[in-house]
Coordinates of C-alpha atoms (C1' of nucleotides) in Angstrom, one line a residue:
Chain A
M746 CA 27.2 -33.4 -18.7
L747 CA 25.6 -30.3 -17.4
K748 CA 27.1 -26.9 -16.4
I749 CA 26.4 -25.6 -13.3
S750 CA 23.7 -23.2 -14.5
D751 CA 21.9 -26.1 -16.4
F752 CA 21.9 -28.3 -13.3
S753 CA 20.8 -25.4 -11.2
R754 CA 17.6 -24.7 -13.5
L755 CA 17.0 -28.4 -13.7
A756 CA 17.2 -28.7 -9.9
R757 CA 15.8 -25.4 -9.1
V758 CA 18.7 -24.7 -6.9
P759 CA 20.9 -21.7 -7.0
T760 CA 24.5 -22.1 -8.1
A761 CA 25.9 -20.7 -4.9
T762 CA 24.1 -23.5 -3.2
L763 CA 25.7 -26.1 -5.6
R764 CA 29.0 -24.6 -5.2
Y765 CA 28.7 -24.9 -1.3
Y766 CA 27.6 -28.4 -1.5
D767 CA 30.6 -29.2 -3.5
Q768 CA 32.8 -27.5 -1.1
I769 CA 31.6 -29.4 2.1
G770 CA 31.3 -32.6 0.0
L771 CA 27.8 -33.2 0.0
L772 CA 27.0 -33.3 -3.6
R773 CA 30.4 -33.3 -5.8
P774 CA 30.2 -32.6 -9.7
I775 CA 30.9 -36.0 -11.6
E776 CA 33.8 -33.8 -13.4
I777 CA 35.7 -30.8 -13.1
D778 CA 37.7 -29.3 -15.8
R779 CA 41.5 -29.5 -15.0
F780 CA 42.2 -26.3 -16.9
T781 CA 39.0 -24.0 -16.4
D782 CA 37.9 -25.5 -13.1
Y783 CA 34.4 -25.6 -14.6
R784 CA 32.0 -27.9 -12.6
Y785 CA 30.1 -30.4 -14.7
Y786 CA 27.2 -32.5 -13.3
A787 CA 25.2 -35.5 -14.7
V788 CA 21.3 -35.6 -14.8
D789 CA 21.4 -39.0 -12.8
Q790 CA 22.8 -36.8 -9.8
L791 CA 19.4 -35.3 -9.6
P792 CA 18.1 -38.2 -7.3
R793 CA 20.8 -37.4 -4.6
L794 CA 20.3 -33.7 -4.7
N795 CA 16.7 -34.4 -4.1
R796 CA 17.3 -36.5 -1.4
I797 CA 19.4 -33.7 -0.1
L798 CA 16.5 -31.2 -0.5
A799 CA 14.0 -33.5 1.1
L800 CA 16.1 -34.2 4.3
K801 CA 16.6 -30.5 4.4
D802 CA 12.6 -30.0 4.0
L803 CA 12.4 -32.3 7.1
G804 CA 14.9 -29.8 9.0
F805 CA 17.9 -31.9 9.2
T806 CA 21.3 -30.1 9.0
L807 CA 23.5 -30.6 6.4
E808 CA 25.9 -32.5 8.4
Q809 CA 23.3 -34.9 9.3
I810 CA 22.2 -35.4 5.6
A811 CA 25.8 -36.1 4.7
R812 CA 25.7 -38.9 7.4
L813 CA 22.1 -40.1 6.5
I814 CA 23.4 -40.3 2.9
D815 CA 27.0 -41.7 2.9
G816 CA 27.0 -43.2 6.2
K817 CA 25.6 -46.5 5.1
I818 CA 22.7 -45.8 7.7
D819 CA 20.6 -48.9 8.4
T820 CA 16.7 -49.0 8.7
A821 CA 16.8 -48.9 12.7
E822 CA 19.2 -46.0 12.8
M823 CA 17.4 -43.7 10.2
R824 CA 14.2 -44.7 12.4
G825 CA 16.0 -43.2 15.5
M826 CA 17.3 -40.4 13.6
L827 CA 13.6 -39.5 12.3
V828 CA 12.3 -40.3 16.0
L829 CA 14.7 -37.5 17.4
R830 CA 13.9 -35.2 14.6
Q831 CA 10.2 -35.6 15.2
L832 CA 10.6 -34.8 19.0
D833 CA 12.5 -31.7 17.9
A834 CA 9.9 -30.5 15.3
Q835 CA 7.1 -31.3 17.9
R836 CA 9.2 -28.8 20.1
E837 CA 9.3 -26.2 17.5
V838 CA 5.6 -26.5 16.7
V839 CA 4.9 -25.8 20.4
E840 CA 7.3 -23.1 20.5
S841 CA 6.0 -21.3 17.4
Q842 CA 2.3 -21.5 18.4
T843 CA 3.6 -20.1 22.1
R844 CA 5.2 -17.1 20.3
L845 CA 2.0 -16.4 17.9
S846 CA -0.4 -16.5 21.1
R847 CA 2.2 -14.0 23.0
V848 CA 1.8 -11.8 19.9
A849 CA -1.8 -12.0 19.6
A850 CA -2.2 -11.4 23.3
R851 CA -0.2 -8.3 23.1
L852 CA -2.1 -7.1 20.0
A853 CA -5.4 -7.6 22.0
E854 CA -4.0 -5.8 25.1
I855 CA -3.4 -2.7 22.4
E856 CA -7.1 -3.0 21.2
Q857 CA -8.8 -3.3 24.4
E858 CA -6.6 -0.9 26.7
G859 CA -6.1 1.7 23.7
A860 CA -2.3 1.5 24.3
P861 CA 0.5 -0.8 24.6
S862 CA 0.9 -2.0 28.2
P863 CA 4.1 -0.3 30.1
Y864 CA 4.9 -3.5 32.0
D865 CA 6.5 -6.5 30.3
I866 CA 5.8 -10.0 31.7
L867 CA 8.3 -13.0 31.4
L868 CA 8.1 -16.5 32.5
K869 CA 11.2 -17.9 34.5
P870 CA 11.9 -20.5 37.1
V871 CA 12.9 -19.1 40.6
D872 CA 15.3 -20.7 43.2
A873 CA 14.1 -21.4 46.8
L874 CA 15.0 -19.0 49.4
W875 CA 14.7 -18.2 53.1
I876 CA 12.4 -15.7 54.7
V877 CA 11.4 -14.5 58.1
S878 CA 7.9 -13.5 58.1
T879 CA 4.6 -13.0 59.9
R880 CA 1.4 -13.5 58.4
R881 CA -1.7 -11.2 59.2
F882 CA -5.1 -9.8 57.9
V883 CA -5.0 -6.3 56.9
E884 CA -8.1 -4.7 57.1
H885 CA -8.1 -2.5 54.1
I886 CA -5.8 -2.1 51.1
D887 CA -4.8 1.4 51.9
M888 CA -3.4 0.3 55.2
I889 CA -0.8 -1.7 53.6
G890 CA 2.0 0.7 53.3
T891 CA 2.1 1.7 56.6
F892 CA 1.6 -1.8 57.9
C893 CA 4.6 -3.2 56.1
E894 CA 6.8 -0.3 57.3
T895 CA 6.3 -1.1 60.8
M896 CA 6.3 -4.7 60.4
H897 CA 9.3 -5.0 58.4
S898 CA 11.8 -3.4 60.6
S899 CA 10.2 -5.2 63.7
I900 CA 10.6 -8.7 61.9
Q901 CA 14.4 -8.0 60.8
Q902 CA 15.2 -6.8 64.4
Q903 CA 13.4 -9.6 66.1
A904 CA 15.3 -12.1 63.4
R905 CA 18.7 -10.4 64.1
Q906 CA 18.4 -11.0 67.7
F907 CA 18.3 -14.9 66.8
G908 CA 21.2 -14.6 64.5
I909 CA 19.3 -14.5 61.5
F910 CA 20.3 -11.7 59.0
S911 CA 18.6 -10.1 55.9
L912 CA 20.5 -10.5 52.5
E913 CA 22.1 -7.1 50.7
P914 CA 21.3 -6.1 47.7
P915 CA 21.4 -7.0 44.8
A916 CA 19.7 -9.9 46.5
P917 CA 16.0 -8.9 47.3
G918 CA 15.4 -7.7 50.8
L919 CA 11.8 -7.3 51.7
L920 CA 9.3 -10.3 50.5
N921 CA 5.6 -10.0 50.9
L922 CA 3.3 -12.8 49.9
Y923 CA -0.4 -12.5 49.2
H924 CA -2.3 -15.6 50.2
A925 CA -5.7 -14.5 48.6
D926 CA -6.7 -16.2 45.3
E927 CA -8.4 -13.1 44.0
Y928 CA -8.0 -9.4 44.4
Q929 CA -9.5 -8.2 47.5
E930 CA -9.6 -4.5 48.9
T931 CA -10.6 -5.7 52.6
D932 CA -9.2 -8.1 54.8
I933 CA -6.2 -9.0 52.9
D934 CA -4.4 -12.2 53.8
M935 CA -0.7 -11.1 53.6
E936 CA 2.7 -12.3 54.7
V937 CA 5.2 -9.5 55.3
G938 CA 8.7 -10.9 55.3
A939 CA 12.5 -10.2 54.5
V940 CA 14.8 -12.4 52.7
V941 CA 17.6 -14.0 55.0
A942 CA 20.6 -16.2 54.3
P943 CA 19.9 -19.7 55.3
P944 CA 19.8 -19.8 59.0
K945 CA 21.7 -22.5 61.2
P946 CA 19.3 -25.1 62.6
S947 CA 19.8 -23.8 66.1
S948 CA 18.8 -20.3 65.1
I949 CA 15.6 -21.8 63.6
Q950 CA 14.7 -23.6 66.7
R951 CA 15.4 -21.0 69.2
L952 CA 13.2 -18.5 67.2
S953 CA 10.5 -20.9 66.4
G954 CA 9.9 -21.4 70.1
A955 CA 10.0 -17.9 71.0
S956 CA 8.7 -15.3 68.6
N957 CA 5.7 -14.3 66.7
I958 CA 7.7 -14.5 63.5
T959 CA 8.3 -17.5 61.5
V960 CA 11.5 -18.5 59.6
R961 CA 11.0 -20.7 56.5
E962 CA 12.3 -21.8 53.1
L963 CA 10.1 -20.8 50.3
P964 CA 10.2 -23.4 47.7
A965 CA 11.7 -23.0 44.3
V966 CA 9.2 -22.5 41.7
P967 CA 9.7 -24.0 38.4
L968 CA 7.4 -21.2 36.5
V969 CA 6.7 -17.8 37.8
A970 CA 5.3 -15.2 35.5
S971 CA 7.2 -12.0 36.7
G972 CA 7.1 -8.3 36.1
V973 CA 9.0 -5.4 37.3
F974 CA 8.1 -1.9 38.2
R975 CA 9.9 1.1 38.9
G976 CA 8.5 4.2 41.0
A977 CA 6.0 4.7 43.8
M978 CA 4.2 1.8 45.6
E979 CA 0.8 2.8 44.2
T980 CA 2.1 1.7 40.6
M981 CA 2.0 -1.8 41.9
T982 CA -1.9 -2.3 41.2
G983 CA -1.2 -1.6 37.5
L984 CA 1.2 -4.3 37.3
V985 CA -0.4 -6.8 39.0
R986 CA -3.4 -6.0 36.7
A987 CA -1.2 -6.3 33.7
L988 CA 0.2 -9.6 35.0
L989 CA -3.3 -11.2 35.6
I990 CA -4.4 -10.1 32.2
W991 CA -1.2 -11.6 30.6
I992 CA -1.6 -14.9 32.4
S993 CA -5.3 -15.3 31.5
A994 CA -4.4 -14.3 27.7
N995 CA -1.4 -16.6 27.4
N996 CA -3.4 -19.5 29.1
Y997 CA -1.5 -19.9 32.3
S998 CA -3.2 -20.3 36.1
P999 CA -1.8 -19.4 39.3
I1000 CA -0.8 -22.1 41.5
G1001 CA 0.8 -20.2 44.5
P1002 CA 0.7 -16.8 46.4
L1003 CA 1.8 -13.8 44.5
R1004 CA 5.3 -12.6 45.7
E1005 CA 6.3 -9.0 46.0
L1006 CA 10.2 -8.7 46.0
H1007 CA 11.8 -5.4 46.8
L1008 CA 15.0 -4.9 44.9
T1009 CA 15.7 -1.4 46.2
D1010 CA 16.4 -0.5 50.0
E1011 CA 14.5 1.7 52.3
S1012 CA 16.0 5.0 50.9
A1013 CA 14.8 4.3 47.6
R1014 CA 11.3 3.6 49.0
Q1015 CA 11.2 6.9 50.7
L1016 CA 12.2 8.6 47.5
G1017 CA 9.2 6.8 45.7
Q1018 CA 11.9 5.2 43.3
N1019 CA 11.4 1.4 44.4
V1020 CA 12.2 -1.3 42.0
V1021 CA 9.9 -4.3 42.9
E1022 CA 9.5 -7.5 41.1
I1023 CA 6.2 -9.1 41.2
Q1024 CA 6.1 -12.9 40.8
L1025 CA 3.1 -15.3 40.4
P1026 CA 3.7 -19.0 40.4
V1027 CA 1.8 -20.5 37.4
M1028 CA 1.4 -23.5 35.2
S1029 CA 0.1 -23.7 31.8
A1030 CA -3.5 -24.6 31.6
Chain B
M1500 CA 25.3 -0.5 41.2
L1501 CA 25.8 -4.0 40.4
K1502 CA 28.5 -5.8 38.6
I1503 CA 28.0 -7.5 35.6
S1504 CA 27.8 -10.9 37.2
D1505 CA 25.3 -9.7 39.7
F1506 CA 23.2 -8.0 37.1
S1507 CA 23.4 -11.4 35.1
R1508 CA 22.0 -13.3 38.0
L1509 CA 19.4 -10.9 38.9
A1510 CA 17.9 -10.9 35.5
R1511 CA 18.8 -14.5 34.4
V1512 CA 20.8 -13.4 31.4
P1513 CA 24.4 -14.5 30.5
T1514 CA 27.2 -12.0 31.1
A1515 CA 28.2 -12.5 27.2
T1516 CA 24.6 -11.4 26.2
L1517 CA 24.8 -8.2 28.6
R1518 CA 28.3 -7.3 27.0
Y1519 CA 26.8 -8.0 23.6
Y1520 CA 23.7 -6.0 24.4
D1521 CA 26.2 -3.0 25.4
Q1522 CA 28.3 -3.3 22.4
I1523 CA 25.3 -2.9 20.0
G1524 CA 24.0 -0.3 22.2
L1525 CA 20.8 -1.9 23.2
L1526 CA 21.6 -1.9 27.0
R1527 CA 24.2 0.2 28.4
P1528 CA 25.6 0.0 31.8
I1529 CA 25.0 3.3 33.8
E1530 CA 28.6 3.5 34.6
I1531 CA 31.9 2.0 33.0
D1532 CA 34.9 2.4 35.2
R1533 CA 37.6 4.7 33.2
F1534 CA 40.7 2.8 34.5
T1535 CA 39.5 -0.9 34.8
D1536 CA 36.6 -0.8 32.1
Y1537 CA 34.4 -2.6 34.7
R1538 CA 30.5 -2.2 33.8
Y1539 CA 28.4 -1.4 36.4
Y1540 CA 24.6 -1.8 36.2
A1541 CA 21.7 -0.3 38.4
V1542 CA 18.7 -2.4 39.5
D1543 CA 16.4 0.1 37.7
Q1544 CA 17.8 -1.1 34.5
L1545 CA 16.0 -4.3 35.0
P1546 CA 12.6 -3.2 33.4
R1547 CA 14.4 -2.1 30.2
L1548 CA 16.3 -5.6 30.2
N1549 CA 12.9 -7.2 30.8
R1550 CA 11.3 -5.2 27.9
I1551 CA 14.2 -6.3 25.6
L1552 CA 13.7 -10.1 26.6
A1553 CA 10.0 -9.9 26.3
L1554 CA 10.1 -8.5 22.6
K1555 CA 12.8 -11.1 21.9
D1556 CA 10.1 -13.5 23.2
L1557 CA 7.8 -12.2 20.6
G1558 CA 10.3 -13.1 17.6
F1559 CA 11.5 -9.5 17.2
T1560 CA 15.2 -9.1 16.3
L1561 CA 17.4 -6.8 18.4
E1562 CA 17.5 -4.3 15.5
Q1563 CA 13.7 -4.3 15.7
I1564 CA 13.7 -3.9 19.4
A1565 CA 16.1 -1.0 19.6
R1566 CA 13.8 0.8 17.2
L1567 CA 10.6 -0.2 19.2
I1568 CA 12.3 0.8 22.5
D1569 CA 14.1 3.9 21.5
G1570 CA 12.5 5.1 18.4
K1571 CA 10.0 6.8 20.3
I1572 CA 7.3 4.6 18.5
D1573 CA 3.5 5.6 19.0
T1574 CA 0.8 3.0 19.4
A1575 CA -0.2 2.9 15.5
E1576 CA 3.2 2.0 14.9
M1577 CA 3.6 -0.6 17.7
R1578 CA 0.2 -2.0 16.3
G1579 CA 1.8 -2.1 12.7
M1580 CA 4.9 -4.0 13.9
L1581 CA 2.8 -6.4 16.0
V1582 CA 0.7 -7.0 13.2
L1583 CA 3.6 -7.9 10.8
R1584 CA 5.1 -9.9 13.5
Q1585 CA 1.8 -11.7 13.9
L1586 CA 1.7 -12.7 10.0
D1587 CA 5.1 -13.9 10.2
A1588 CA 4.7 -15.8 13.4
Q1589 CA 1.6 -17.4 11.6
R1590 CA 3.8 -18.4 8.7
E1591 CA 6.3 -20.1 11.2
V1592 CA 3.6 -21.9 12.8
V1593 CA 2.3 -23.5 9.5
E1594 CA 6.0 -24.2 8.6
S1595 CA 6.8 -26.2 11.5
Q1596 CA 3.5 -27.9 11.6
T1597 CA 4.2 -29.0 7.8
R1598 CA 7.7 -30.0 8.7
L1599 CA 6.6 -32.1 11.6
S1600 CA 3.8 -34.0 9.8
R1601 CA 6.5 -34.6 6.9
V1602 CA 8.7 -36.2 9.4
A1603 CA 5.6 -38.2 10.9
A1604 CA 5.0 -39.4 7.3
R1605 CA 8.5 -40.4 6.9
L1606 CA 8.3 -42.6 10.1
A1607 CA 5.0 -44.1 9.2
E1608 CA 6.1 -45.3 5.9
I1609 CA 9.0 -47.0 7.4
E1610 CA 6.6 -48.5 10.1
Q1611 CA 4.4 -49.7 7.2
E1612 CA 6.9 -50.9 4.6
G1613 CA 9.5 -52.0 6.8
A1614 CA 12.4 -49.8 5.1
P1615 CA 12.7 -46.2 4.2
S1616 CA 11.5 -45.3 0.9
P1617 CA 14.2 -45.0 -1.8
Y1618 CA 12.4 -42.4 -3.6
D1619 CA 12.2 -38.7 -2.5
I1620 CA 9.3 -36.3 -3.1
L1621 CA 9.7 -32.8 -3.2
L1622 CA 7.1 -29.8 -3.9
K1623 CA 7.9 -27.1 -6.5
P1624 CA 6.3 -24.9 -9.2
V1625 CA 6.8 -25.8 -12.8
D1626 CA 6.7 -23.3 -15.8
A1627 CA 4.6 -23.8 -18.9
L1628 CA 6.0 -25.7 -21.6
W1629 CA 5.1 -26.6 -25.2
I1630 CA 4.7 -30.3 -26.3
V1631 CA 3.7 -32.2 -29.4
S1632 CA 1.6 -35.1 -28.6
T1633 CA -1.2 -37.8 -29.5
R1634 CA -3.5 -39.1 -27.0
R1635 CA -4.8 -42.9 -27.1
F1636 CA -6.1 -45.6 -25.2
V1637 CA -3.5 -48.4 -24.3
E1638 CA -5.0 -51.5 -23.9
H1639 CA -2.7 -52.8 -21.2
I1640 CA 0.0 -51.6 -19.1
D1641 CA 2.5 -54.0 -20.4
M1642 CA 2.3 -52.6 -23.6
I1643 CA 3.0 -48.8 -22.8
G1644 CA 6.7 -49.6 -23.3
T1645 CA 6.8 -50.4 -26.9
F1646 CA 3.6 -48.0 -27.5
C1647 CA 5.8 -45.3 -26.6
E1648 CA 8.7 -46.1 -28.3
T1649 CA 7.0 -46.2 -31.8
M1650 CA 4.9 -43.2 -31.1
H1651 CA 7.7 -41.1 -29.8
S1652 CA 9.6 -41.5 -33.1
S1653 CA 6.7 -40.9 -35.0
I1654 CA 5.7 -37.8 -33.4
Q1655 CA 9.0 -36.3 -33.5
Q1656 CA 9.1 -36.9 -37.2
Q1657 CA 6.0 -35.6 -38.2
A1658 CA 6.8 -32.6 -35.9
R1659 CA 9.8 -31.7 -37.6
Q1660 CA 8.0 -31.8 -40.9
F1661 CA 6.2 -28.6 -39.7
G1662 CA 9.3 -26.9 -38.4
I1663 CA 8.6 -28.0 -34.7
F1664 CA 11.8 -29.1 -32.8
S1665 CA 12.3 -31.2 -29.6
L1666 CA 14.4 -29.5 -27.1
E1667 CA 17.9 -30.9 -26.4
P1668 CA 18.8 -32.0 -22.8
P1669 CA 19.4 -30.9 -20.3
A1670 CA 15.5 -29.6 -21.2
P1671 CA 13.5 -32.8 -20.8
G1672 CA 12.7 -34.5 -24.2
L1673 CA 10.1 -37.0 -23.8
L1674 CA 7.1 -36.1 -21.9
N1675 CA 4.0 -38.6 -21.2
L1676 CA 0.6 -37.6 -19.5
Y1677 CA -1.6 -40.0 -17.8
H1678 CA -5.1 -38.7 -17.8
A1679 CA -6.8 -41.3 -15.7
D1680 CA -7.5 -40.2 -12.1
E1681 CA -6.7 -43.7 -10.5
Y1682 CA -4.2 -46.6 -11.2
Q1683 CA -5.5 -48.6 -13.9
E1684 CA -3.8 -51.8 -15.6
T1685 CA -6.0 -51.8 -18.9
D1686 CA -7.6 -49.1 -21.1
I1687 CA -5.0 -46.4 -19.9
D1688 CA -5.8 -43.0 -21.2
M1689 CA -2.4 -41.7 -22.0
E1690 CA -0.9 -39.0 -23.9
V1691 CA 2.5 -39.5 -25.7
G1692 CA 4.5 -36.6 -26.3
A1693 CA 7.7 -34.4 -26.6
V1694 CA 8.6 -31.1 -25.1
V1695 CA 9.4 -28.8 -28.2
A1696 CA 10.7 -25.0 -28.5
P1697 CA 7.9 -22.8 -28.6
P1698 CA 6.7 -22.9 -32.1
K1699 CA 5.8 -20.0 -34.6
P1700 CA 2.0 -19.4 -34.9
S1701 CA 2.1 -20.6 -38.7
S1702 CA 3.6 -23.9 -37.8
I1703 CA 1.1 -24.6 -35.3
Q1704 CA -1.6 -23.6 -37.9
R1705 CA -0.2 -26.0 -40.4
L1706 CA 0.1 -28.8 -38.0
S1707 CA -3.4 -28.5 -36.7
G1708 CA -4.9 -28.9 -40.0
A1709 CA -2.9 -31.6 -41.5
S1710 CA -1.9 -34.2 -38.7
N1711 CA -3.0 -36.5 -36.4
I1712 CA -0.8 -35.1 -33.7
T1713 CA -1.5 -31.9 -31.7
V1714 CA 1.0 -29.1 -30.4
R1715 CA -0.2 -27.2 -27.0
E1716 CA 1.1 -25.4 -24.2
L1717 CA 1.1 -27.4 -21.1
P1718 CA 0.1 -24.7 -18.6
A1719 CA 2.5 -23.7 -15.7
V1720 CA 1.5 -25.4 -12.3
P1721 CA 2.0 -23.8 -8.9
L1722 CA 2.8 -26.8 -7.5
V1723 CA 3.6 -30.1 -8.2
A1724 CA 4.8 -33.1 -6.1
S1725 CA 7.9 -34.5 -7.9
G1726 CA 10.1 -37.5 -7.9
V1727 CA 13.0 -38.9 -9.8
F1728 CA 13.9 -42.4 -10.4
R1729 CA 17.0 -43.8 -12.1
G1730 CA 17.4 -47.0 -14.2
A1731 CA 14.9 -49.4 -16.2
M1732 CA 11.4 -48.0 -16.9
E1733 CA 9.8 -50.9 -14.8
T1734 CA 10.8 -48.9 -11.8
M1735 CA 8.3 -46.3 -12.4
T1736 CA 5.5 -48.0 -10.7
G1737 CA 7.2 -47.9 -7.5
L1738 CA 8.1 -44.1 -7.7
V1739 CA 4.5 -43.4 -8.7
R1740 CA 3.1 -45.5 -5.7
A1741 CA 5.5 -43.8 -3.5
L1742 CA 4.2 -40.4 -4.9
L1743 CA 0.5 -41.4 -4.2
I1744 CA 1.5 -42.2 -0.5
W1745 CA 3.4 -39.2 -0.1
I1746 CA 0.7 -36.8 -1.3
S1747 CA -2.2 -38.7 0.7
A1748 CA 0.0 -38.9 4.1
N1749 CA 1.1 -35.2 3.4
N1750 CA -2.6 -34.1 2.8
Y1751 CA -2.5 -33.0 -0.9
S1752 CA -4.8 -34.0 -3.6
P1753 CA -4.2 -34.3 -7.5
I1754 CA -5.5 -31.7 -9.6
G1755 CA -4.4 -32.8 -12.9
P1756 CA -2.6 -35.6 -15.0
L1757 CA 0.4 -37.0 -14.1
R1758 CA 3.6 -36.3 -16.1
E1759 CA 6.3 -38.1 -16.7
L1760 CA 9.4 -36.3 -18.1
H1761 CA 12.4 -38.1 -19.7
L1762 CA 15.4 -36.2 -18.8
T1763 CA 18.0 -38.8 -20.7
D1764 CA 17.9 -39.6 -24.3
E1765 CA 17.3 -42.7 -26.5
S1766 CA 20.6 -44.3 -25.8
A1767 CA 20.2 -44.2 -22.0
R1768 CA 16.8 -45.8 -22.3
Q1769 CA 18.2 -48.7 -24.2
L1770 CA 20.8 -49.2 -21.5
G1771 CA 18.0 -49.2 -18.8
Q1772 CA 19.6 -46.0 -17.4
N1773 CA 16.8 -43.7 -17.7
V1774 CA 16.6 -40.5 -15.5
V1775 CA 12.7 -39.8 -15.4
E1776 CA 10.8 -37.2 -13.3
I1777 CA 7.2 -37.9 -12.3
Q1778 CA 5.2 -35.0 -11.5
L1779 CA 1.7 -34.9 -10.3
P1780 CA 0.0 -31.4 -10.0
V1781 CA -1.6 -30.9 -6.3
M1782 CA -3.3 -28.7 -4.0
S1783 CA -3.3 -28.8 -0.3
A1784 CA -6.3 -30.5 0.8
Chain C
dT220 C1' 36.4 -8.2 -29.9
dT221 C1' 32.3 -8.5 -26.7
dG222 C1' 29.1 -10.3 -23.6
dC223 C1' 28.3 -14.4 -21.0
dT224 C1' 29.5 -17.8 -17.9
dC225 C1' 32.3 -19.6 -14.6
dC226 C1' 35.9 -19.3 -11.3
dT227 C1' 38.1 -18.3 -6.5
dC228 C1' 38.6 -15.8 -2.5
dA229 C1' 36.5 -13.0 1.1
dC230 C1' 33.0 -10.9 3.6
dG231 C1' 28.4 -10.6 5.8
dT232 C1' 24.5 -12.6 8.1
dC233 C1' 22.2 -13.1 13.7
dA234 C1' 23.0 -13.4 18.5
dC235 C1' 25.5 -14.7 21.0
dG236 C1' 29.3 -18.7 23.2
dT237 C1' 33.8 -20.0 23.8
dG238 C1' 38.5 -19.6 24.6
dA239 C1' 43.0 -16.9 25.0
dG240 C1' 45.9 -13.6 27.2
dG241 C1' 45.7 -9.9 30.3
dT242 C1' 44.6 -7.2 34.5
dG243 C1' 42.3 -5.3 38.8
dG244 C1' 40.3 -6.2 43.6
dC245 C1' 40.2 -8.6 48.2
Chain D
dT211 C1' 50.4 -13.9 47.0
dT212 C1' 46.2 -16.5 45.5
dG213 C1' 42.0 -17.4 43.4
dC214 C1' 37.9 -14.8 41.6
dT215 C1' 36.2 -11.6 38.5
dC216 C1' 36.4 -8.8 35.0
dC217 C1' 38.1 -7.0 30.6
dT218 C1' 39.2 -7.0 25.3
dC219 C1' 40.0 -9.2 21.0
dA220 C1' 39.4 -13.2 17.8
dC221 C1' 36.9 -16.9 16.2
dG222 C1' 33.1 -20.1 15.4
dT223 C1' 28.3 -21.1 14.4
dC224 C1' 24.9 -22.3 9.9
dA225 C1' 23.7 -22.4 4.9
dC226 C1' 24.4 -19.9 2.1
dG227 C1' 24.2 -14.7 -0.7
dT228 C1' 26.6 -11.1 -2.8
dG229 C1' 30.3 -8.6 -4.6
dA230 C1' 35.2 -8.1 -6.3
dG231 C1' 38.5 -9.4 -9.6
dG232 C1' 39.7 -12.5 -13.0
dT233 C1' 39.3 -15.9 -17.0
dG234 C1' 37.4 -19.2 -20.6
dG235 C1' 34.1 -20.0 -24.7
dC236 C1' 31.6 -18.6 -28.5

DNA sequence: TTGCTCCTCACGTCACGTGAGGTGGC
DNA sequence: TTGCTCCTCACGTCACGTGAGGTGGC
């Protein structure tokens, strides 16, 4: 019979842990003195303790361990538990590797740019949404600003005539798509649009026959790399660049047009206080 | 100005999380209604929230994130934090991979043996300890039992005459070493011994000149694969086999003689109720 | 008698999730 | 008035670690 400290040394397990295992009924001392409440263990309890530690090492919770040890589990059930644990362990490996490469990418960015990026890129899913839009080639990158401004109001006006209305904040209002696969400064294939409430079929029909704008549902995307900037629209190229660096450093590749969502309205834009989210649909490469 | 649920949807973050970030001061709403206590957020708080989420993704704690964001950290400090985080993330990757391969090894064992092993193998360090011992070749495996019995009492008797005494339980008493690199059934190179209290130099000197037993310090080992069995000594081969399977499945290789430590005494042995720990010094291969 | 060991609470950890019970807004 | 949204506690999570305050053993 061993006192708790002896058993603790023998098994290399802290006494606090032994007391806790006693408390939850996972490993009871063979005897507890009725007067002093001292716990006494036997050497032959070591195999049970070692089994607990081994299963803990595999990543099982103490509750699972209790069932595995005392539940009179048969081979098939044990195999089932292990298979589940294996799936979870595989997920954990992937997660930790992903985290590590994100950290490494951030460090690489500092090394290369000399400073940490002011932009933060996140991965997330986005839902489907309806837009009214028109698609054009814009001759030069410098003309995008004025082009969008004129187009946006015209688009929204036309849509309204067919009973199709832009959403109000906090929903995004203006939404532009860039269809080119690469960064270009001339002949930019862009789609200028606005997010609208899901229109009635009749409105869609009437608009599609009569207007030079189209209405359609932008599909949901399971994974977009997303970043947000605040300030003048000139800031956008910096964010787009950071986003492209990020996805290549983290091994994703684009699978759809870049989306530019305006989270602020006209008045903020004129003050150069836009809040704009850039989304790029991606898949892991 | 957005209500908490709007900001929650916009950022895809639960309201409970936003309230928690407010509580710990990580992300305060721009306004709180003095009468209703409603929290109001601004769209342009999204970049800060995204930064928080991005840093959380890298594995930083919220406390670290608070310092990283508000602490006016310069590039060098940021680099330092990231390097530390990288080291930790690397450790996490190794840990998760190790866990996964342990689980896979257990599963493989079930597939091959048809049943989960009754033995649990653990890795641990062991401290140095003193032993008195004698090393011999034993002709056949079946003779080990009687050989040990006669040797042990003789060894301990002799040692006592030089003022060297075996330890009492819970310390291990008898300790045998198997010096062969492989499993053998004949001509087994074994060292029969007993663990003793660190002897005085004078005792060591006297014994080394006069006796056919030796006293020496078994070195500490940073890593042994260890298993415990309970019952008759015949059980031992099963445990040794399980241990060898385990180390090969988990990519370790032996780097020293196998140790057999008796945690129970003479009386338990005669009842076939031994508790014996087998240790094999290993290094990861 | 004096340390040493053991005991039992109780609280802290980390980042929220989940009610309970109550009020404001439309 | 009725849901709906928001609020503030308070408690639970997981596996212990860490005192505080007190007692038994040699």
